[in-house]
Amino acid sequence: MFTSNQRRDGQTAVLAEWLKMSSTMPDAHPQGLRATLSSAVANLNPGAFSFVMGTGIVSTGLYVNGAHGASAALLWVSLVAFAVLLPAYSWRLLRWRERFFAEFLGPRSFAFLTIAIASNVVAARLVPSGHTAVAAGFLALGASMWLFLGYSIPLGLITSTRRRPSVDQVNGTWFLWSVGADSTAVAAASLAHVTTGGFLPAVAAVCWAIALVQYLLVAAIVLLRLFARPVAAGDLMTSLWIFMGAATISVLAGARLVELSPGSVLLPPSVLTGWSVVLWSFASWLIPLLLALGVWRHGVQKIPLRYEFGWWNLVFPIGMYGVASHELGRTTKTAWMTSLGQVEIWVAVGVWAVVTVAMAITAVNSVVATSRRRDASTPAGDP
C-alpha cells in the first residue's frame, strides 16, 4: 500500500517537488536544491503516475460534460506531469537500483502499472481532441509497458526468494493488474473510432476479456485477505478504492467497444453490455461500503485524516465512475444513468481540487521545514 514513515517525505512525488523548487527563494543553495530533488526521486512513490491517471480521467469527464476549456487545462497538467515523472522513474532505476527492485518485488509492485495506465488514459483523452498520432504514440507506450509489467510483476512475485509469501501482503493496488489491461482496451477502442482496420478493435476486445478474468481473480484474493485475516485500521488504505475503479474502467471499455462496428469486435454486443451492466451495478454497490470503511478508519479508530499520496487512489476511481456511468448510459440509452454520470463527474472535479490543494500545501510545508533544517545546520558566516 501507499503508506509508511519512510515515504512521508517523498509522498508529494516529483511533480510537486518540481513545482515547489521553482518557487524557492533566489538565495537558496544550489546544493540544497539538488539534494531536495535527489531525495524526491529516491523516495518516489511507485504509484506516482496515479496523479496523471486521476488528472487525465477528470479531464476526460470535463470534456464529456462540455467543459472543454477546463478539460484542456487538465490535459496539459497531465502531459507536464507525465514529462516530469517518466525521466524521474528512469533516474531512480539507474541511481537507486536496489531500492527500485526491492519495491518491484514487494507487495506494492503492481503500483508500477500506473505508468502504463496513465499513458493509456492520456491516449484516450487525446483522441476526441483530434490528436490521433500523439494518442497512438501514448497507446504504443502504454500497451508496451502493460505487456512488460503485466508479465514481469507476477513473475517476480512468484519466483522471488527475497520475500516471505503471505496473504497479508495483498492490497488494493493489486487491482491495477486488471486496470492495466482495461486501460489498453479503452485507448485502443477510442482510437478505433477514428481509424480504419480491424486490428485495434480486436486488441481492445482481447484486453477487455483479459482484464475481466484478472479482476475476478484479484477480487477473490483481496476478499480472502479482508475476510480471513484481521485488518488494522492503519492498513486499510485508500488503495481499496481501486476495487471500484477497476470495475468501472471495465464498464467504460465495454461501452466503447459496443459503439464499434459489430463485425469488427470479437465479442457480441450483448455480452459486452451485459457484463458492463453487472460491473457497473457492483461498483455502485461498493461505494457505500468503501465510504463506511473510511468512516470506521478515521471516525471510529481515530486515524488522523492527513494528506498522503494514496489520496490519488480516490480521484481516479471516482472520476472513472462518472465517465463510465455517462458512457454506459449513452450507449444503452438510459437517461438517468447518463445524468448520474454528469453529476458524479463534478464530484470528481471537487475531489481532484481538494487533493491537489492538499498536495500543494504539504509540498510547501515540506520545503519550508527542509529549508529551516538546512539553515539551522549551517554555521554562522558560511555562504
Short mmCIF file of N, CA and C in Angstrom, two decimals, residues 25-174:
data_model
loop_
_atom_site.label_atom_id
_atom_site.label_comp_id
_atom_site.label_asym_id
_atom_site.label_seq_id
_atom_site.Cartn_x
_atom_site.Cartn_y
_atom_site.Cartn_z
N MET A 25 13.27 30.64 -2.85
CA MET A 25 13.85 31.97 -2.84
C MET A 25 15.15 31.99 -3.64
N PRO A 26 15.48 33.11 -4.24
CA PRO A 26 16.65 33.18 -5.10
C PRO A 26 17.96 32.84 -4.42
N ASP A 27 18.07 33.06 -3.10
CA ASP A 27 19.34 32.82 -2.44
C ASP A 27 19.48 31.41 -1.90
N ALA A 28 18.56 30.53 -2.35
CA ALA A 28 18.64 29.14 -1.89
C ALA A 28 19.92 28.51 -2.43
N HIS A 29 20.52 27.62 -1.64
CA HIS A 29 21.77 26.98 -2.03
C HIS A 29 21.52 25.99 -3.15
N PRO A 30 22.28 26.06 -4.25
CA PRO A 30 22.09 25.09 -5.33
C PRO A 30 22.23 23.65 -4.86
N GLN A 31 23.19 23.43 -3.92
CA GLN A 31 23.36 22.07 -3.43
C GLN A 31 22.11 21.61 -2.69
N GLY A 32 21.47 22.54 -1.98
CA GLY A 32 20.24 22.20 -1.27
C GLY A 32 19.13 21.83 -2.23
N LEU A 33 19.04 22.55 -3.36
CA LEU A 33 18.03 22.24 -4.36
C LEU A 33 18.29 20.86 -4.98
N ARG A 34 19.56 20.59 -5.28
CA ARG A 34 19.88 19.29 -5.85
C ARG A 34 19.59 18.17 -4.86
N ALA A 35 19.88 18.43 -3.60
CA ALA A 35 19.62 17.41 -2.58
C ALA A 35 18.12 17.16 -2.43
N THR A 36 17.32 18.24 -2.53
CA THR A 36 15.87 18.09 -2.42
C THR A 36 15.33 17.26 -3.58
N LEU A 37 15.79 17.58 -4.79
CA LEU A 37 15.34 16.83 -5.95
C LEU A 37 15.80 15.38 -5.87
N SER A 38 17.05 15.16 -5.46
CA SER A 38 17.57 13.81 -5.34
C SER A 38 16.77 13.00 -4.33
N SER A 39 16.43 13.64 -3.20
CA SER A 39 15.64 12.96 -2.18
C SER A 39 14.24 12.62 -2.70
N ALA A 40 13.65 13.55 -3.47
CA ALA A 40 12.32 13.31 -4.01
C ALA A 40 12.32 12.12 -4.96
N VAL A 41 13.34 12.03 -5.81
CA VAL A 41 13.41 10.93 -6.76
C VAL A 41 13.70 9.62 -6.03
N ALA A 42 14.60 9.67 -5.05
CA ALA A 42 14.95 8.46 -4.31
C ALA A 42 13.74 7.87 -3.59
N ASN A 43 12.85 8.75 -3.08
CA ASN A 43 11.67 8.31 -2.35
C ASN A 43 10.41 8.33 -3.20
N LEU A 44 10.57 8.38 -4.51
CA LEU A 44 9.43 8.46 -5.41
C LEU A 44 8.50 7.27 -5.22
N ASN A 45 7.23 7.57 -5.02
CA ASN A 45 6.23 6.54 -4.83
C ASN A 45 6.10 5.69 -6.08
N PRO A 46 6.09 4.36 -5.98
CA PRO A 46 5.93 3.53 -7.17
C PRO A 46 4.66 3.83 -7.95
N GLY A 47 3.65 4.35 -7.26
CA GLY A 47 2.39 4.68 -7.93
C GLY A 47 2.23 6.15 -8.22
N ALA A 48 3.34 6.87 -8.39
CA ALA A 48 3.27 8.32 -8.59
C ALA A 48 2.47 8.70 -9.83
N PHE A 49 2.42 7.83 -10.82
CA PHE A 49 1.66 8.14 -12.03
C PHE A 49 0.15 8.13 -11.79
N SER A 50 -0.28 7.77 -10.58
CA SER A 50 -1.70 7.88 -10.27
C SER A 50 -2.16 9.34 -10.31
N PHE A 51 -1.22 10.28 -10.12
CA PHE A 51 -1.55 11.70 -10.30
C PHE A 51 -1.97 11.96 -11.75
N VAL A 52 -1.23 11.40 -12.71
CA VAL A 52 -1.58 11.56 -14.12
C VAL A 52 -2.89 10.84 -14.43
N MET A 53 -3.07 9.65 -13.86
CA MET A 53 -4.31 8.91 -14.07
C MET A 53 -5.52 9.71 -13.61
N GLY A 54 -5.45 10.23 -12.36
CA GLY A 54 -6.57 10.97 -11.81
C GLY A 54 -6.86 12.24 -12.59
N THR A 55 -5.80 12.98 -12.91
CA THR A 55 -5.98 14.23 -13.65
C THR A 55 -6.50 13.95 -15.05
N GLY A 56 -5.99 12.89 -15.69
CA GLY A 56 -6.42 12.55 -17.04
C GLY A 56 -7.88 12.15 -17.12
N ILE A 57 -8.36 11.35 -16.16
CA ILE A 57 -9.75 10.92 -16.23
C ILE A 57 -10.69 12.06 -15.87
N VAL A 58 -10.28 12.95 -14.98
CA VAL A 58 -11.11 14.12 -14.69
C VAL A 58 -11.16 15.03 -15.91
N SER A 59 -10.06 15.15 -16.64
CA SER A 59 -10.06 15.91 -17.89
C SER A 59 -11.04 15.29 -18.88
N THR A 60 -11.05 13.97 -18.97
CA THR A 60 -11.99 13.28 -19.85
C THR A 60 -13.43 13.55 -19.43
N GLY A 61 -13.68 13.52 -18.12
CA GLY A 61 -15.02 13.79 -17.62
C GLY A 61 -15.49 15.20 -17.95
N LEU A 62 -14.60 16.17 -17.78
CA LEU A 62 -14.95 17.55 -18.11
C LEU A 62 -15.25 17.69 -19.60
N TYR A 63 -14.50 16.99 -20.44
CA TYR A 63 -14.76 17.03 -21.87
C TYR A 63 -16.14 16.45 -22.18
N VAL A 64 -16.47 15.34 -21.53
CA VAL A 64 -17.78 14.72 -21.73
C VAL A 64 -18.90 15.67 -21.30
N ASN A 65 -18.65 16.45 -20.25
CA ASN A 65 -19.66 17.37 -19.75
C ASN A 65 -19.68 18.69 -20.52
N GLY A 66 -18.84 18.84 -21.52
CA GLY A 66 -18.86 20.04 -22.34
C GLY A 66 -17.98 21.16 -21.85
N ALA A 67 -17.23 20.96 -20.75
CA ALA A 67 -16.32 21.99 -20.23
C ALA A 67 -14.97 21.82 -20.90
N HIS A 68 -14.90 22.16 -22.17
CA HIS A 68 -13.72 21.85 -22.97
C HIS A 68 -12.50 22.66 -22.54
N GLY A 69 -12.70 23.90 -22.12
CA GLY A 69 -11.56 24.72 -21.69
C GLY A 69 -10.88 24.15 -20.46
N ALA A 70 -11.69 23.84 -19.44
CA ALA A 70 -11.13 23.25 -18.22
C ALA A 70 -10.54 21.88 -18.50
N SER A 71 -11.16 21.14 -19.40
CA SER A 71 -10.65 19.82 -19.75
C SER A 71 -9.28 19.93 -20.40
N ALA A 72 -9.12 20.90 -21.30
CA ALA A 72 -7.83 21.09 -21.96
C ALA A 72 -6.75 21.49 -20.96
N ALA A 73 -7.12 22.32 -19.98
CA ALA A 73 -6.15 22.75 -18.97
C ALA A 73 -5.64 21.54 -18.17
N LEU A 74 -6.54 20.66 -17.76
CA LEU A 74 -6.12 19.47 -17.01
C LEU A 74 -5.36 18.49 -17.89
N LEU A 75 -5.69 18.48 -19.18
CA LEU A 75 -4.92 17.63 -20.09
C LEU A 75 -3.46 18.09 -20.13
N TRP A 76 -3.24 19.40 -20.18
CA TRP A 76 -1.88 19.92 -20.17
C TRP A 76 -1.17 19.60 -18.85
N VAL A 77 -1.90 19.67 -17.75
CA VAL A 77 -1.31 19.30 -16.46
C VAL A 77 -0.87 17.84 -16.50
N SER A 78 -1.70 16.98 -17.07
CA SER A 78 -1.35 15.56 -17.19
C SER A 78 -0.10 15.36 -18.04
N LEU A 79 -0.01 16.10 -19.15
CA LEU A 79 1.13 15.95 -20.04
C LEU A 79 2.42 16.43 -19.38
N VAL A 80 2.35 17.56 -18.67
CA VAL A 80 3.53 18.07 -17.97
C VAL A 80 3.96 17.09 -16.88
N ALA A 81 3.00 16.60 -16.12
CA ALA A 81 3.33 15.63 -15.07
C ALA A 81 3.95 14.38 -15.66
N PHE A 82 3.42 13.93 -16.78
CA PHE A 82 3.97 12.74 -17.44
C PHE A 82 5.41 12.99 -17.86
N ALA A 83 5.66 14.19 -18.42
CA ALA A 83 7.00 14.52 -18.88
C ALA A 83 7.99 14.64 -17.74
N VAL A 84 7.52 14.97 -16.54
CA VAL A 84 8.39 15.08 -15.37
C VAL A 84 8.64 13.70 -14.75
N LEU A 85 7.58 12.92 -14.64
CA LEU A 85 7.67 11.66 -13.91
C LEU A 85 8.41 10.57 -14.68
N LEU A 86 8.26 10.53 -15.99
CA LEU A 86 8.89 9.45 -16.75
C LEU A 86 10.41 9.46 -16.62
N PRO A 87 11.10 10.60 -16.83
CA PRO A 87 12.55 10.60 -16.60
C PRO A 87 12.92 10.40 -15.13
N ALA A 88 12.03 10.83 -14.21
CA ALA A 88 12.31 10.62 -12.79
C ALA A 88 12.33 9.13 -12.46
N TYR A 89 11.40 8.36 -13.03
CA TYR A 89 11.42 6.91 -12.83
C TYR A 89 12.71 6.30 -13.39
N SER A 90 13.12 6.77 -14.56
CA SER A 90 14.34 6.25 -15.18
C SER A 90 15.55 6.58 -14.32
N TRP A 91 15.61 7.81 -13.81
CA TRP A 91 16.71 8.22 -12.94
C TRP A 91 16.75 7.35 -11.69
N ARG A 92 15.61 7.11 -11.11
CA ARG A 92 15.55 6.29 -9.90
C ARG A 92 16.02 4.87 -10.18
N LEU A 93 15.64 4.33 -11.33
CA LEU A 93 16.07 2.98 -11.69
C LEU A 93 17.58 2.90 -11.83
N LEU A 94 18.20 3.93 -12.42
CA LEU A 94 19.64 3.93 -12.63
C LEU A 94 20.42 4.26 -11.37
N ARG A 95 19.90 5.20 -10.57
CA ARG A 95 20.65 5.71 -9.42
C ARG A 95 20.41 4.89 -8.15
N TRP A 96 19.19 4.43 -7.93
CA TRP A 96 18.85 3.68 -6.73
C TRP A 96 18.26 2.34 -7.13
N ARG A 97 19.04 1.57 -7.84
CA ARG A 97 18.57 0.34 -8.45
C ARG A 97 18.10 -0.67 -7.41
N GLU A 98 18.86 -0.83 -6.33
CA GLU A 98 18.49 -1.83 -5.33
C GLU A 98 17.16 -1.51 -4.68
N ARG A 99 16.96 -0.24 -4.34
CA ARG A 99 15.69 0.16 -3.74
C ARG A 99 14.54 -0.03 -4.74
N PHE A 100 14.82 0.30 -5.99
CA PHE A 100 13.80 0.17 -7.03
C PHE A 100 13.35 -1.29 -7.16
N PHE A 101 14.30 -2.20 -7.24
CA PHE A 101 13.94 -3.60 -7.42
C PHE A 101 13.37 -4.22 -6.15
N ALA A 102 13.74 -3.69 -5.00
CA ALA A 102 13.14 -4.18 -3.76
C ALA A 102 11.64 -3.89 -3.74
N GLU A 103 11.26 -2.72 -4.24
CA GLU A 103 9.84 -2.39 -4.33
C GLU A 103 9.17 -3.14 -5.47
N PHE A 104 9.92 -3.39 -6.55
CA PHE A 104 9.36 -4.10 -7.69
C PHE A 104 9.02 -5.55 -7.33
N LEU A 105 9.70 -6.10 -6.34
CA LEU A 105 9.45 -7.47 -5.91
C LEU A 105 8.65 -7.53 -4.62
N GLY A 106 8.11 -6.40 -4.19
CA GLY A 106 7.37 -6.33 -2.95
C GLY A 106 5.88 -6.27 -3.16
N PRO A 107 5.12 -6.14 -2.07
CA PRO A 107 3.65 -6.15 -2.16
C PRO A 107 3.07 -4.94 -2.89
N ARG A 108 3.87 -3.87 -3.08
CA ARG A 108 3.37 -2.69 -3.79
C ARG A 108 3.76 -2.71 -5.27
N SER A 109 4.25 -3.84 -5.75
CA SER A 109 4.81 -3.89 -7.10
C SER A 109 3.81 -3.54 -8.19
N PHE A 110 2.54 -3.91 -7.99
CA PHE A 110 1.54 -3.62 -9.02
C PHE A 110 1.33 -2.12 -9.21
N ALA A 111 1.78 -1.31 -8.25
CA ALA A 111 1.66 0.14 -8.39
C ALA A 111 2.46 0.66 -9.57
N PHE A 112 3.49 -0.06 -9.99
CA PHE A 112 4.27 0.37 -11.15
C PHE A 112 3.45 0.36 -12.43
N LEU A 113 2.35 -0.38 -12.44
CA LEU A 113 1.48 -0.40 -13.61
C LEU A 113 0.80 0.94 -13.85
N THR A 114 0.87 1.85 -12.89
CA THR A 114 0.29 3.18 -13.12
C THR A 114 0.97 3.89 -14.29
N ILE A 115 2.22 3.51 -14.60
CA ILE A 115 2.91 4.09 -15.77
C ILE A 115 2.13 3.77 -17.03
N ALA A 116 1.79 2.49 -17.22
CA ALA A 116 1.05 2.08 -18.41
C ALA A 116 -0.36 2.65 -18.41
N ILE A 117 -1.00 2.63 -17.26
CA ILE A 117 -2.39 3.10 -17.19
C ILE A 117 -2.46 4.59 -17.50
N ALA A 118 -1.55 5.36 -16.93
CA ALA A 118 -1.53 6.80 -17.17
C ALA A 118 -1.34 7.10 -18.65
N SER A 119 -0.45 6.38 -19.31
CA SER A 119 -0.21 6.58 -20.73
C SER A 119 -1.47 6.30 -21.55
N ASN A 120 -2.17 5.24 -21.20
CA ASN A 120 -3.38 4.88 -21.93
C ASN A 120 -4.53 5.86 -21.65
N VAL A 121 -4.62 6.35 -20.43
CA VAL A 121 -5.66 7.33 -20.10
C VAL A 121 -5.44 8.61 -20.90
N VAL A 122 -4.19 9.05 -20.97
CA VAL A 122 -3.87 10.24 -21.77
C VAL A 122 -4.17 9.99 -23.25
N ALA A 123 -3.85 8.80 -23.74
CA ALA A 123 -4.12 8.47 -25.14
C ALA A 123 -5.61 8.57 -25.44
N ALA A 124 -6.44 8.00 -24.56
CA ALA A 124 -7.89 8.04 -24.78
C ALA A 124 -8.42 9.46 -24.73
N ARG A 125 -7.83 10.29 -23.88
CA ARG A 125 -8.29 11.69 -23.79
C ARG A 125 -7.88 12.49 -25.02
N LEU A 126 -6.75 12.18 -25.64
CA LEU A 126 -6.27 12.94 -26.79
C LEU A 126 -7.09 12.67 -28.05
N VAL A 127 -7.74 11.53 -28.12
CA VAL A 127 -8.48 11.16 -29.33
C VAL A 127 -9.58 12.15 -29.67
N PRO A 128 -10.50 12.49 -28.75
CA PRO A 128 -11.57 13.44 -29.12
C PRO A 128 -11.07 14.83 -29.44
N SER A 129 -9.85 15.17 -29.03
CA SER A 129 -9.28 16.47 -29.37
C SER A 129 -8.65 16.48 -30.76
N GLY A 130 -8.65 15.34 -31.42
CA GLY A 130 -8.12 15.27 -32.77
C GLY A 130 -6.64 14.98 -32.88
N HIS A 131 -5.96 14.71 -31.77
CA HIS A 131 -4.52 14.43 -31.79
C HIS A 131 -4.30 12.92 -31.94
N THR A 132 -4.68 12.40 -33.09
CA THR A 132 -4.67 10.96 -33.29
C THR A 132 -3.27 10.37 -33.26
N ALA A 133 -2.32 11.03 -33.91
CA ALA A 133 -0.95 10.50 -33.97
C ALA A 133 -0.31 10.48 -32.59
N VAL A 134 -0.51 11.55 -31.83
CA VAL A 134 0.06 11.60 -30.47
C VAL A 134 -0.61 10.54 -29.60
N ALA A 135 -1.92 10.39 -29.75
CA ALA A 135 -2.64 9.38 -28.98
C ALA A 135 -2.13 7.98 -29.31
N ALA A 136 -1.83 7.74 -30.58
CA ALA A 136 -1.29 6.43 -30.97
C ALA A 136 0.07 6.19 -30.32
N GLY A 137 0.88 7.25 -30.20
CA GLY A 137 2.17 7.11 -29.53
C GLY A 137 2.02 6.76 -28.07
N PHE A 138 1.09 7.43 -27.38
CA PHE A 138 0.85 7.13 -25.96
C PHE A 138 0.29 5.71 -25.81
N LEU A 139 -0.58 5.30 -26.73
CA LEU A 139 -1.11 3.93 -26.67
C LEU A 139 0.00 2.91 -26.87
N ALA A 140 0.91 3.18 -27.81
CA ALA A 140 2.03 2.25 -28.04
C ALA A 140 2.87 2.11 -26.78
N LEU A 141 3.15 3.24 -26.12
CA LEU A 141 3.93 3.19 -24.88
C LEU A 141 3.15 2.47 -23.79
N GLY A 142 1.87 2.82 -23.64
CA GLY A 142 1.06 2.21 -22.59
C GLY A 142 0.90 0.71 -22.79
N ALA A 143 0.64 0.29 -24.03
CA ALA A 143 0.47 -1.14 -24.29
C ALA A 143 1.77 -1.90 -24.07
N SER A 144 2.89 -1.30 -24.48
CA SER A 144 4.19 -1.95 -24.28
C SER A 144 4.50 -2.11 -22.79
N MET A 145 4.27 -1.05 -22.03
CA MET A 145 4.53 -1.12 -20.59
C MET A 145 3.57 -2.09 -19.91
N TRP A 146 2.33 -2.13 -20.39
CA TRP A 146 1.36 -3.07 -19.81
C TRP A 146 1.81 -4.51 -20.05
N LEU A 147 2.25 -4.81 -21.26
CA LEU A 147 2.71 -6.17 -21.55
C LEU A 147 3.93 -6.53 -20.70
N PHE A 148 4.88 -5.61 -20.62
CA PHE A 148 6.10 -5.89 -19.87
C PHE A 148 5.81 -6.03 -18.38
N LEU A 149 5.14 -5.05 -17.80
CA LEU A 149 4.88 -5.08 -16.36
C LEU A 149 3.82 -6.11 -16.00
N GLY A 150 2.85 -6.30 -16.89
CA GLY A 150 1.79 -7.27 -16.61
C GLY A 150 2.30 -8.69 -16.50
N TYR A 151 3.43 -8.97 -17.14
CA TYR A 151 4.06 -10.29 -17.01
C TYR A 151 5.18 -10.29 -15.96
N SER A 152 6.01 -9.26 -15.97
CA SER A 152 7.20 -9.28 -15.11
C SER A 152 6.84 -9.16 -13.63
N ILE A 153 5.80 -8.41 -13.29
CA ILE A 153 5.44 -8.26 -11.87
C ILE A 153 4.96 -9.58 -11.28
N PRO A 154 3.97 -10.26 -11.86
CA PRO A 154 3.60 -11.57 -11.28
C PRO A 154 4.72 -12.60 -11.34
N LEU A 155 5.54 -12.57 -12.40
CA LEU A 155 6.68 -13.47 -12.46
C LEU A 155 7.65 -13.20 -11.32
N GLY A 156 7.90 -11.90 -11.06
CA GLY A 156 8.80 -11.55 -9.98
C GLY A 156 8.26 -11.99 -8.62
N LEU A 157 6.96 -11.81 -8.41
CA LEU A 157 6.36 -12.21 -7.14
C LEU A 157 6.37 -13.73 -6.96
N ILE A 158 6.16 -14.44 -8.05
CA ILE A 158 6.10 -15.90 -7.97
C ILE A 158 7.48 -16.50 -7.74
N THR A 159 8.48 -15.99 -8.43
CA THR A 159 9.81 -16.61 -8.43
C THR A 159 10.77 -16.02 -7.40
N SER A 160 10.42 -14.88 -6.80
CA SER A 160 11.35 -14.23 -5.88
C SER A 160 11.54 -15.06 -4.61
N THR A 161 12.81 -15.16 -4.17
CA THR A 161 13.12 -15.83 -2.91
C THR A 161 13.45 -14.82 -1.82
N ARG A 162 13.28 -13.51 -2.14
CA ARG A 162 13.63 -12.46 -1.20
C ARG A 162 12.44 -12.00 -0.37
N ARG A 163 11.33 -12.68 -0.48
CA ARG A 163 10.15 -12.29 0.28
C ARG A 163 9.55 -13.52 0.96
N ARG A 164 8.74 -13.28 1.96
CA ARG A 164 8.03 -14.35 2.66
C ARG A 164 6.58 -14.30 2.22
N PRO A 165 6.14 -15.26 1.39
CA PRO A 165 4.77 -15.23 0.88
C PRO A 165 3.76 -15.20 2.02
N SER A 166 2.79 -14.30 1.91
CA SER A 166 1.75 -14.18 2.92
C SER A 166 0.56 -13.47 2.31
N VAL A 167 -0.62 -13.92 2.68
CA VAL A 167 -1.83 -13.27 2.18
C VAL A 167 -1.95 -11.85 2.72
N ASP A 168 -1.22 -11.54 3.81
CA ASP A 168 -1.25 -10.19 4.38
C ASP A 168 -0.62 -9.16 3.43
N GLN A 169 0.15 -9.61 2.45
CA GLN A 169 0.77 -8.69 1.51
C GLN A 169 -0.22 -8.19 0.46
N VAL A 170 -1.35 -8.86 0.33
CA VAL A 170 -2.33 -8.49 -0.69
C VAL A 170 -2.97 -7.15 -0.31
N ASN A 171 -3.10 -6.26 -1.28
CA ASN A 171 -3.70 -4.96 -1.04
C ASN A 171 -4.42 -4.48 -2.29
N GLY A 172 -5.06 -3.33 -2.19
CA GLY A 172 -5.88 -2.83 -3.28
C GLY A 172 -5.13 -2.52 -4.55
N THR A 173 -3.83 -2.26 -4.46
CA THR A 173 -3.07 -1.94 -5.67
C THR A 173 -2.99 -3.14 -6.62
N TRP A 174 -3.28 -4.33 -6.12
CA TRP A 174 -3.23 -5.50 -6.99
C TRP A 174 -4.29 -5.42 -8.09
#
